[in-house]
CSV table of C-alpha atoms in Angstrom, one decimal:
chain,number,residue,atom,x,y,z
B,244,UNK,CA,9.3,42.2,103.8
B,245,UNK,CA,11.9,44.4,105.2
B,246,UNK,CA,14.9,45.2,102.9
B,247,UNK,CA,18.0,43.8,105.4
B,248,UNK,CA,20.5,44.8,102.8
B,249,UNK,CA,19.6,48.4,104.4
B,250,UNK,CA,21.5,47.0,107.7
B,251,UNK,CA,25.1,45.8,108.3
B,252,UNK,CA,25.9,43.0,110.2
B,253,UNK,CA,25.8,44.1,113.4
B,254,UNK,CA,22.1,45.4,112.3
B,255,UNK,CA,23.0,48.9,112.1
B,256,UNK,CA,22.0,51.5,109.5
B,257,UNK,CA,24.2,51.6,106.3
B,258,UNK,CA,25.5,55.0,105.0
B,259,UNK,CA,24.0,56.3,102.4
B,260,UNK,CA,25.2,55.5,98.7
B,261,UNK,CA,27.2,57.3,96.3
B,262,UNK,CA,24.1,59.9,95.4
B,263,UNK,CA,25.1,59.1,91.1
B,264,UNK,CA,24.4,61.5,88.7
B,265,UNK,CA,21.1,60.9,86.8
B,266,UNK,CA,21.6,60.4,83.0
B,267,UNK,CA,20.0,62.4,81.0
B,268,UNK,CA,16.3,61.3,79.5
B,269,UNK,CA,16.4,59.4,76.2
B,270,UNK,CA,13.3,62.3,75.3
B,271,UNK,CA,15.4,65.4,76.4
B,272,UNK,CA,18.0,64.2,74.5
B,273,UNK,CA,15.9,63.8,71.7
B,274,UNK,CA,15.2,67.9,72.1
B,275,UNK,CA,18.8,68.2,72.3
B,276,UNK,CA,19.7,66.6,69.4
B,277,UNK,CA,17.2,68.7,67.2
B,278,UNK,CA,18.8,71.9,68.5
B,279,UNK,CA,22.7,70.7,68.0
B,280,UNK,CA,21.3,70.3,63.9
B,281,UNK,CA,20.0,73.9,64.3
B,282,UNK,CA,16.4,73.8,64.6
B,283,UNK,CA,16.0,75.5,67.6
B,284,UNK,CA,11.9,75.8,67.2
B,285,UNK,CA,11.9,72.5,67.3
B,286,UNK,CA,14.0,72.1,70.2
B,287,UNK,CA,11.9,74.5,72.1
B,288,UNK,CA,8.6,72.9,71.3
B,289,UNK,CA,9.8,69.6,72.7
B,290,UNK,CA,12.1,70.3,75.5
B,291,UNK,CA,8.9,73.2,76.8
B,292,UNK,CA,6.2,70.3,76.7
B,293,UNK,CA,8.6,68.4,78.9
B,294,UNK,CA,9.5,70.8,81.6
B,295,UNK,CA,5.7,71.6,81.8
B,296,UNK,CA,4.6,68.2,82.8
B,297,UNK,CA,5.2,68.5,86.8
B,298,UNK,CA,7.6,67.8,89.4
B,299,UNK,CA,9.7,64.6,87.2
B,300,UNK,CA,13.3,64.3,86.8
B,301,UNK,CA,12.5,64.4,83.4
B,302,UNK,CA,10.8,67.6,83.4
B,303,UNK,CA,14.0,69.2,84.9
B,304,UNK,CA,16.3,67.8,82.8
B,305,UNK,CA,14.5,69.2,80.1
B,306,UNK,CA,14.5,72.6,82.1
B,307,UNK,CA,17.9,73.0,82.2
B,308,UNK,CA,18.3,72.3,78.2
B,309,UNK,CA,15.9,75.2,78.1
B,310,UNK,CA,18.2,77.1,79.9
B,311,UNK,CA,21.2,75.9,78.0
B,312,UNK,CA,19.9,77.3,75.0
B,313,UNK,CA,18.1,80.4,76.1
B,314,UNK,CA,21.8,80.8,77.8
B,315,UNK,CA,23.3,80.6,74.3
B,316,UNK,CA,21.5,82.7,72.1
B,317,UNK,CA,20.2,85.4,75.1
B,318,UNK,CA,22.2,85.2,77.9
B,319,UNK,CA,21.3,85.3,81.6
B,320,UNK,CA,18.6,87.2,81.6
B,321,UNK,CA,14.7,86.5,80.3
B,322,UNK,CA,13.9,83.1,79.8
B,323,UNK,CA,17.2,81.7,80.8
B,324,UNK,CA,16.2,82.5,84.6
B,325,UNK,CA,13.0,81.3,84.5
B,326,UNK,CA,14.2,77.5,83.6
B,327,UNK,CA,17.2,78.0,86.0
B,328,UNK,CA,14.7,79.3,89.0
B,329,UNK,CA,12.8,75.8,88.1
B,330,UNK,CA,15.9,73.5,88.3
B,331,UNK,CA,16.5,74.8,91.5
B,332,UNK,CA,13.4,74.4,93.0
B,333,UNK,CA,13.8,70.9,91.9
B,334,UNK,CA,15.3,68.0,93.3
B,335,UNK,CA,18.0,67.0,91.1
B,336,UNK,CA,21.5,67.3,93.5
B,337,UNK,CA,23.6,67.9,90.2
B,338,UNK,CA,21.6,70.6,87.9
B,339,UNK,CA,20.0,71.8,91.4
B,340,UNK,CA,23.2,73.4,92.7
B,341,UNK,CA,24.8,74.6,89.1
B,342,UNK,CA,21.3,76.3,88.5
B,343,UNK,CA,21.6,78.1,91.9
B,344,UNK,CA,24.8,79.2,91.5
B,345,UNK,CA,24.5,80.4,87.8
B,346,UNK,CA,21.6,82.5,89.5
B,347,UNK,CA,23.9,84.3,91.9
B,348,UNK,CA,24.7,87.9,91.4
B,349,UNK,CA,28.3,87.5,91.6
B,350,UNK,CA,28.0,84.5,89.1
B,351,UNK,CA,26.5,87.6,86.8
B,352,UNK,CA,29.4,90.2,87.9
B,353,UNK,CA,31.8,87.6,86.7
B,354,UNK,CA,30.6,86.8,83.9
B,355,UNK,CA,30.1,90.2,82.3
B,356,UNK,CA,34.2,91.0,82.8
B,357,UNK,CA,34.5,87.8,80.4
B,358,UNK,CA,34.9,89.7,77.6
B,359,UNK,CA,35.2,87.3,75.3
B,360,UNK,CA,32.1,85.3,76.4
B,361,UNK,CA,34.2,82.0,76.3
B,362,UNK,CA,32.5,81.5,79.6
B,363,UNK,CA,28.6,81.7,79.1
B,364,UNK,CA,29.4,80.1,76.1
B,365,UNK,CA,31.7,77.2,77.4
B,366,UNK,CA,28.4,76.9,80.1
B,367,UNK,CA,25.7,77.0,77.0
B,368,UNK,CA,27.5,74.4,75.3
B,369,UNK,CA,27.6,72.0,78.1
B,370,UNK,CA,24.2,72.0,79.4
B,371,UNK,CA,23.0,72.1,75.7
B,372,UNK,CA,25.0,68.3,75.4
B,373,UNK,CA,27.9,69.9,73.9
B,374,UNK,CA,30.2,68.4,76.3
B,375,UNK,CA,33.5,68.0,74.2
B,376,UNK,CA,32.8,72.3,73.1
B,377,UNK,CA,32.6,72.9,76.8
B,378,UNK,CA,35.5,71.4,77.9
B,379,UNK,CA,37.7,73.5,75.5
B,380,UNK,CA,36.2,76.1,76.2
B,381,UNK,CA,36.5,76.1,79.8
B,382,UNK,CA,39.9,74.8,79.4
B,383,UNK,CA,40.8,78.1,77.0
B,384,UNK,CA,39.3,80.4,79.7
B,385,UNK,CA,41.7,78.6,82.3
B,386,UNK,CA,44.5,79.6,80.2
B,387,UNK,CA,43.6,82.7,79.0
B,388,UNK,CA,42.5,84.0,82.3
B,389,UNK,CA,45.2,82.8,84.3
B,390,UNK,CA,45.8,83.7,88.0
B,391,UNK,CA,42.3,86.3,87.8
B,392,UNK,CA,39.3,85.6,89.7
B,393,UNK,CA,37.6,84.8,86.0
B,394,UNK,CA,40.2,82.3,85.8
B,395,UNK,CA,38.9,81.2,89.3
B,396,UNK,CA,35.7,80.9,88.3
B,397,UNK,CA,36.9,78.7,85.3
B,398,UNK,CA,38.5,76.4,86.9
B,399,UNK,CA,35.2,75.6,89.2
B,400,UNK,CA,32.9,75.4,86.0
B,401,UNK,CA,35.8,73.0,84.4
B,402,UNK,CA,35.8,70.7,87.4
B,403,UNK,CA,32.2,70.3,87.6
B,404,UNK,CA,32.2,69.9,84.2
B,405,UNK,CA,33.9,67.1,84.4
B,406,UNK,CA,32.4,65.8,87.6
B,407,UNK,CA,29.2,65.5,85.3
B,408,UNK,CA,30.4,64.1,82.8
B,409,UNK,CA,31.8,60.8,84.4
B,410,UNK,CA,35.6,62.0,85.0
B,411,UNK,CA,35.5,62.7,89.2
B,412,UNK,CA,39.8,61.9,89.3
B,413,UNK,CA,40.1,64.7,86.4
B,414,UNK,CA,37.8,67.4,88.4
B,415,UNK,CA,39.1,67.1,91.6
B,416,UNK,CA,42.5,69.6,90.5
B,417,UNK,CA,40.7,72.2,89.2
B,418,UNK,CA,37.8,71.8,92.2
B,419,UNK,CA,40.0,72.3,94.5
B,420,UNK,CA,42.0,75.6,93.2
B,421,UNK,CA,38.4,76.6,92.6
B,422,UNK,CA,38.3,76.0,96.5
B,423,UNK,CA,41.0,77.9,97.5
B,424,UNK,CA,40.9,80.9,95.6
B,425,UNK,CA,37.4,81.6,94.2
B,426,UNK,CA,34.8,83.8,95.8
B,427,UNK,CA,32.7,82.2,99.0
B,428,UNK,CA,29.9,81.2,97.0
B,429,UNK,CA,31.8,79.9,93.9
B,430,UNK,CA,34.3,78.0,97.0
B,431,UNK,CA,31.4,76.8,98.8
B,432,UNK,CA,30.1,74.8,95.6
B,433,UNK,CA,33.6,73.7,94.8
B,434,UNK,CA,33.7,71.8,98.1
B,435,UNK,CA,30.2,70.1,97.3
B,436,UNK,CA,31.7,68.6,94.7
B,437,UNK,CA,34.8,67.4,96.3
B,438,UNK,CA,33.1,66.9,99.0
B,439,UNK,CA,31.0,64.0,97.1
B,440,UNK,CA,34.2,62.9,95.4
B,441,UNK,CA,35.6,62.1,98.4
B,442,UNK,CA,32.6,60.0,99.8
B,443,UNK,CA,32.8,57.9,96.7
B,444,UNK,CA,36.2,57.1,97.5
B,445,UNK,CA,35.8,56.2,101.1
B,446,UNK,CA,37.4,59.5,102.6
B,447,UNK,CA,35.1,60.2,104.9
B,448,UNK,CA,37.0,62.5,107.1
B,449,UNK,CA,38.3,64.2,104.3
B,450,UNK,CA,35.0,64.5,102.9
B,451,UNK,CA,33.5,66.3,106.2
B,452,UNK,CA,36.3,68.5,106.8
B,453,UNK,CA,35.3,69.9,102.9
B,454,UNK,CA,31.9,69.6,103.4
B,455,UNK,CA,32.2,71.5,106.8
B,456,UNK,CA,33.7,74.0,105.2
B,457,UNK,CA,31.5,74.5,102.5
B,458,UNK,CA,28.5,74.6,104.3
B,459,UNK,CA,30.1,77.7,106.3
B,460,UNK,CA,31.2,79.6,102.8
B,461,UNK,CA,28.1,78.5,101.4
B,462,UNK,CA,26.1,80.7,103.8
B,463,UNK,CA,24.2,83.4,102.9
B,464,UNK,CA,25.1,85.6,105.4
B,465,UNK,CA,28.6,85.2,103.7
B,466,UNK,CA,28.3,84.1,100.3
B,467,UNK,CA,25.4,86.4,99.8
B,468,UNK,CA,23.1,84.4,97.7
B,469,UNK,CA,20.7,82.0,99.1
B,470,UNK,CA,20.2,79.0,96.6
B,471,UNK,CA,23.7,77.2,97.1
B,472,UNK,CA,23.1,76.8,100.9
B,473,UNK,CA,20.5,73.9,101.2
B,474,UNK,CA,22.5,71.9,98.4
B,475,UNK,CA,25.5,72.2,100.8
B,476,UNK,CA,23.6,71.1,103.5
B,477,UNK,CA,21.9,68.4,102.6
B,478,UNK,CA,25.1,66.8,101.2
B,479,UNK,CA,26.5,67.7,104.9
B,480,UNK,CA,23.8,66.5,106.8
B,481,UNK,CA,23.3,63.3,105.0
B,482,UNK,CA,27.3,62.3,105.6
B,483,UNK,CA,26.9,62.9,109.2
B,484,UNK,CA,23.4,60.8,109.3
B,485,UNK,CA,25.5,57.7,108.6
B,486,UNK,CA,29.0,57.9,109.8
B,487,UNK,CA,28.4,60.2,112.9
B,488,UNK,CA,30.0,57.6,115.0
B,489,UNK,CA,33.1,57.5,113.4
B,490,UNK,CA,33.9,61.3,112.4
B,491,UNK,CA,36.2,63.3,114.0
B,492,UNK,CA,34.7,66.4,113.1
B,493,UNK,CA,31.8,65.2,115.2
B,494,UNK,CA,33.9,63.9,118.4
B,495,UNK,CA,35.3,67.6,118.0
B,496,UNK,CA,32.3,69.5,117.5
B,497,UNK,CA,30.8,67.8,120.5
B,498,UNK,CA,33.6,68.1,122.7
B,499,UNK,CA,33.9,72.0,122.2
B,500,UNK,CA,30.4,72.9,122.3
B,501,UNK,CA,29.1,70.2,124.8
B,502,UNK,CA,26.6,68.6,122.3
B,503,UNK,CA,25.6,65.2,121.9
B,504,UNK,CA,25.9,63.5,118.2
B,505,UNK,CA,22.1,64.5,117.5
B,506,UNK,CA,22.6,67.7,117.8
B,507,UNK,CA,25.4,68.2,115.8
B,508,UNK,CA,23.8,65.6,113.0
B,509,UNK,CA,20.3,68.1,112.9
B,510,UNK,CA,22.4,71.4,112.8
B,511,UNK,CA,22.9,71.3,108.5
B,512,UNK,CA,19.2,70.5,108.2
B,513,UNK,CA,18.3,73.3,110.2
B,514,UNK,CA,20.6,75.9,108.6
B,515,UNK,CA,19.6,74.4,105.5
B,516,UNK,CA,15.5,74.7,105.7
B,517,UNK,CA,15.7,78.8,106.6
B,518,UNK,CA,17.7,79.6,102.9
B,519,UNK,CA,14.8,77.9,101.1
B,520,UNK,CA,13.6,80.6,98.8
B,521,UNK,CA,15.7,79.8,95.3
B,522,UNK,CA,16.5,75.7,96.2
B,523,UNK,CA,13.7,73.8,97.9
B,524,UNK,CA,15.2,69.6,98.5
B,525,UNK,CA,12.2,68.0,100.1
B,526,UNK,CA,15.2,65.6,101.9
B,527,UNK,CA,16.3,68.9,104.0
B,528,UNK,CA,12.7,68.7,105.0
B,529,UNK,CA,12.2,65.3,106.0
B,530,UNK,CA,15.9,65.6,107.6
B,531,UNK,CA,15.2,69.0,109.6
B,532,UNK,CA,11.8,67.5,110.8
B,533,UNK,CA,12.4,63.6,112.1
B,534,UNK,CA,14.2,65.7,115.4
B,535,UNK,CA,11.3,67.3,116.7
B,536,UNK,CA,9.5,64.3,115.5
B,537,UNK,CA,6.8,66.3,113.4
B,538,UNK,CA,5.5,63.4,111.2
B,539,UNK,CA,3.4,65.7,109.2
B,540,UNK,CA,6.2,67.4,107.4
B,541,UNK,CA,8.6,63.9,106.8
B,542,UNK,CA,5.5,62.1,104.8
B,543,UNK,CA,5.0,65.3,102.6
B,544,UNK,CA,8.5,65.6,101.7
B,545,UNK,CA,8.5,62.0,100.9
B,546,UNK,CA,5.4,62.2,98.5
B,547,UNK,CA,7.1,65.3,97.0
B,548,UNK,CA,9.9,63.0,96.3
B,549,UNK,CA,8.0,59.8,95.1
B,550,UNK,CA,6.7,62.5,92.5
B,551,UNK,CA,9.9,63.5,91.3
B,552,UNK,CA,12.0,59.6,90.9
B,553,UNK,CA,12.0,56.6,92.0
B,554,UNK,CA,15.2,57.1,93.4
B,555,UNK,CA,15.0,60.2,94.9
B,556,UNK,CA,12.5,58.1,96.9
B,557,UNK,CA,14.9,55.5,98.0
B,558,UNK,CA,16.9,58.2,99.2
B,559,UNK,CA,14.9,59.7,101.6
B,560,UNK,CA,14.2,55.9,102.9
B,561,UNK,CA,17.6,55.6,103.2
B,562,UNK,CA,18.5,59.2,105.2
B,563,UNK,CA,15.3,58.0,107.4
B,564,UNK,CA,17.0,54.9,108.6
B,565,UNK,CA,20.5,56.4,109.1
B,566,UNK,CA,18.8,59.5,111.1
B,567,UNK,CA,16.9,56.6,113.2
B,568,UNK,CA,19.3,56.1,115.5
B,569,UNK,CA,19.6,59.8,116.4
B,570,UNK,CA,15.8,60.3,116.9
B,571,UNK,CA,14.4,57.2,118.2
B,572,UNK,CA,13.8,57.2,122.0
B,573,UNK,CA,12.4,54.7,123.7
B,574,UNK,CA,11.5,57.3,126.7
B,575,UNK,CA,9.2,59.2,124.8
B,576,UNK,CA,5.7,57.0,123.5
B,577,UNK,CA,4.7,59.4,121.0
B,578,UNK,CA,7.9,59.8,119.1
B,579,UNK,CA,8.2,56.1,119.1
B,580,UNK,CA,5.2,55.2,118.0
B,581,UNK,CA,5.6,57.9,115.2
B,582,UNK,CA,8.7,56.6,114.1
B,583,UNK,CA,7.5,52.7,114.7
B,584,UNK,CA,4.4,54.1,112.0
B,585,UNK,CA,7.1,55.6,109.3
B,586,UNK,CA,9.1,52.6,109.4
B,587,UNK,CA,6.2,50.1,108.8
B,588,UNK,CA,4.5,52.2,106.1
B,589,UNK,CA,8.4,52.8,104.3
B,590,UNK,CA,9.0,49.0,104.8
B,591,UNK,CA,12.2,49.8,106.7
B,592,UNK,CA,13.7,47.2,109.1
B,593,UNK,CA,14.3,48.3,112.8
B,594,UNK,CA,18.3,49.2,113.2
B,595,UNK,CA,19.8,48.4,116.4
């Protein structure tokens, strides 16, 4: 039986649910516990084995933990970058964007100006699970570097930490500060995180405005770095896919550009697809390739999500259903047949 809970009472596809933070897996936490107990060799051995098992959520968390260990001991170069690159190329919508931001050249230049290295020490503490030390350090940096670019970055990292540790309400103030005053790349990341919070608060129009701004600011032509943009494009595209008929920004763009809803919804996925040298979330491919009805890449993207986690695969199913009304065309027999076969394989109901 198809899962009718994916549709509302009128038979329309429901918007995508909140993209919840994934907890640190137990086996990764055991490795981090060894590190915090001053057994770095044992921690590295455990985590390196886990990180090397393939494209899974567990391996992604292990790679980020290893990046944190290397960051604290050896800085941003060498092995730290290697692990961050693995995370950025994965599927985790929380670790991936953070890794992409850390990898950006502008991040290196900012933290190099931090003579006390408080930002790097605090970030290393966050990635290795010492959240109290990380929060204290970021708050110290906010006060130490008040009204400077480093202080703005400290606000961003503090907001990111608060959201990652489950306190979205407290995260809003530092994120909004960062979105207003930070470098474009950092402002784009702040908007990405704030947009998630607003979506969770059911402030869909405000979330759309924030994500539209983040989508623009994170574009590599403006931000100077490619890694973040696919993640912002995906989050913005997911919102549009499920809420296009009710968002003011969609109506405004249709009126100003003379296009239909489908064109507005497709654009974020399209922009995200062309900047995937660093970050390659498969949901971008799924969203983009549905529009020209190229079903081979859609199936391949879903298979990739399945190897990552059941949750990511389920999100792929939900995205296809949310995009259905923008893609299905009864006048196109080949497209309609492809969509019908895709729904059947994924056991999805047919929306109105």
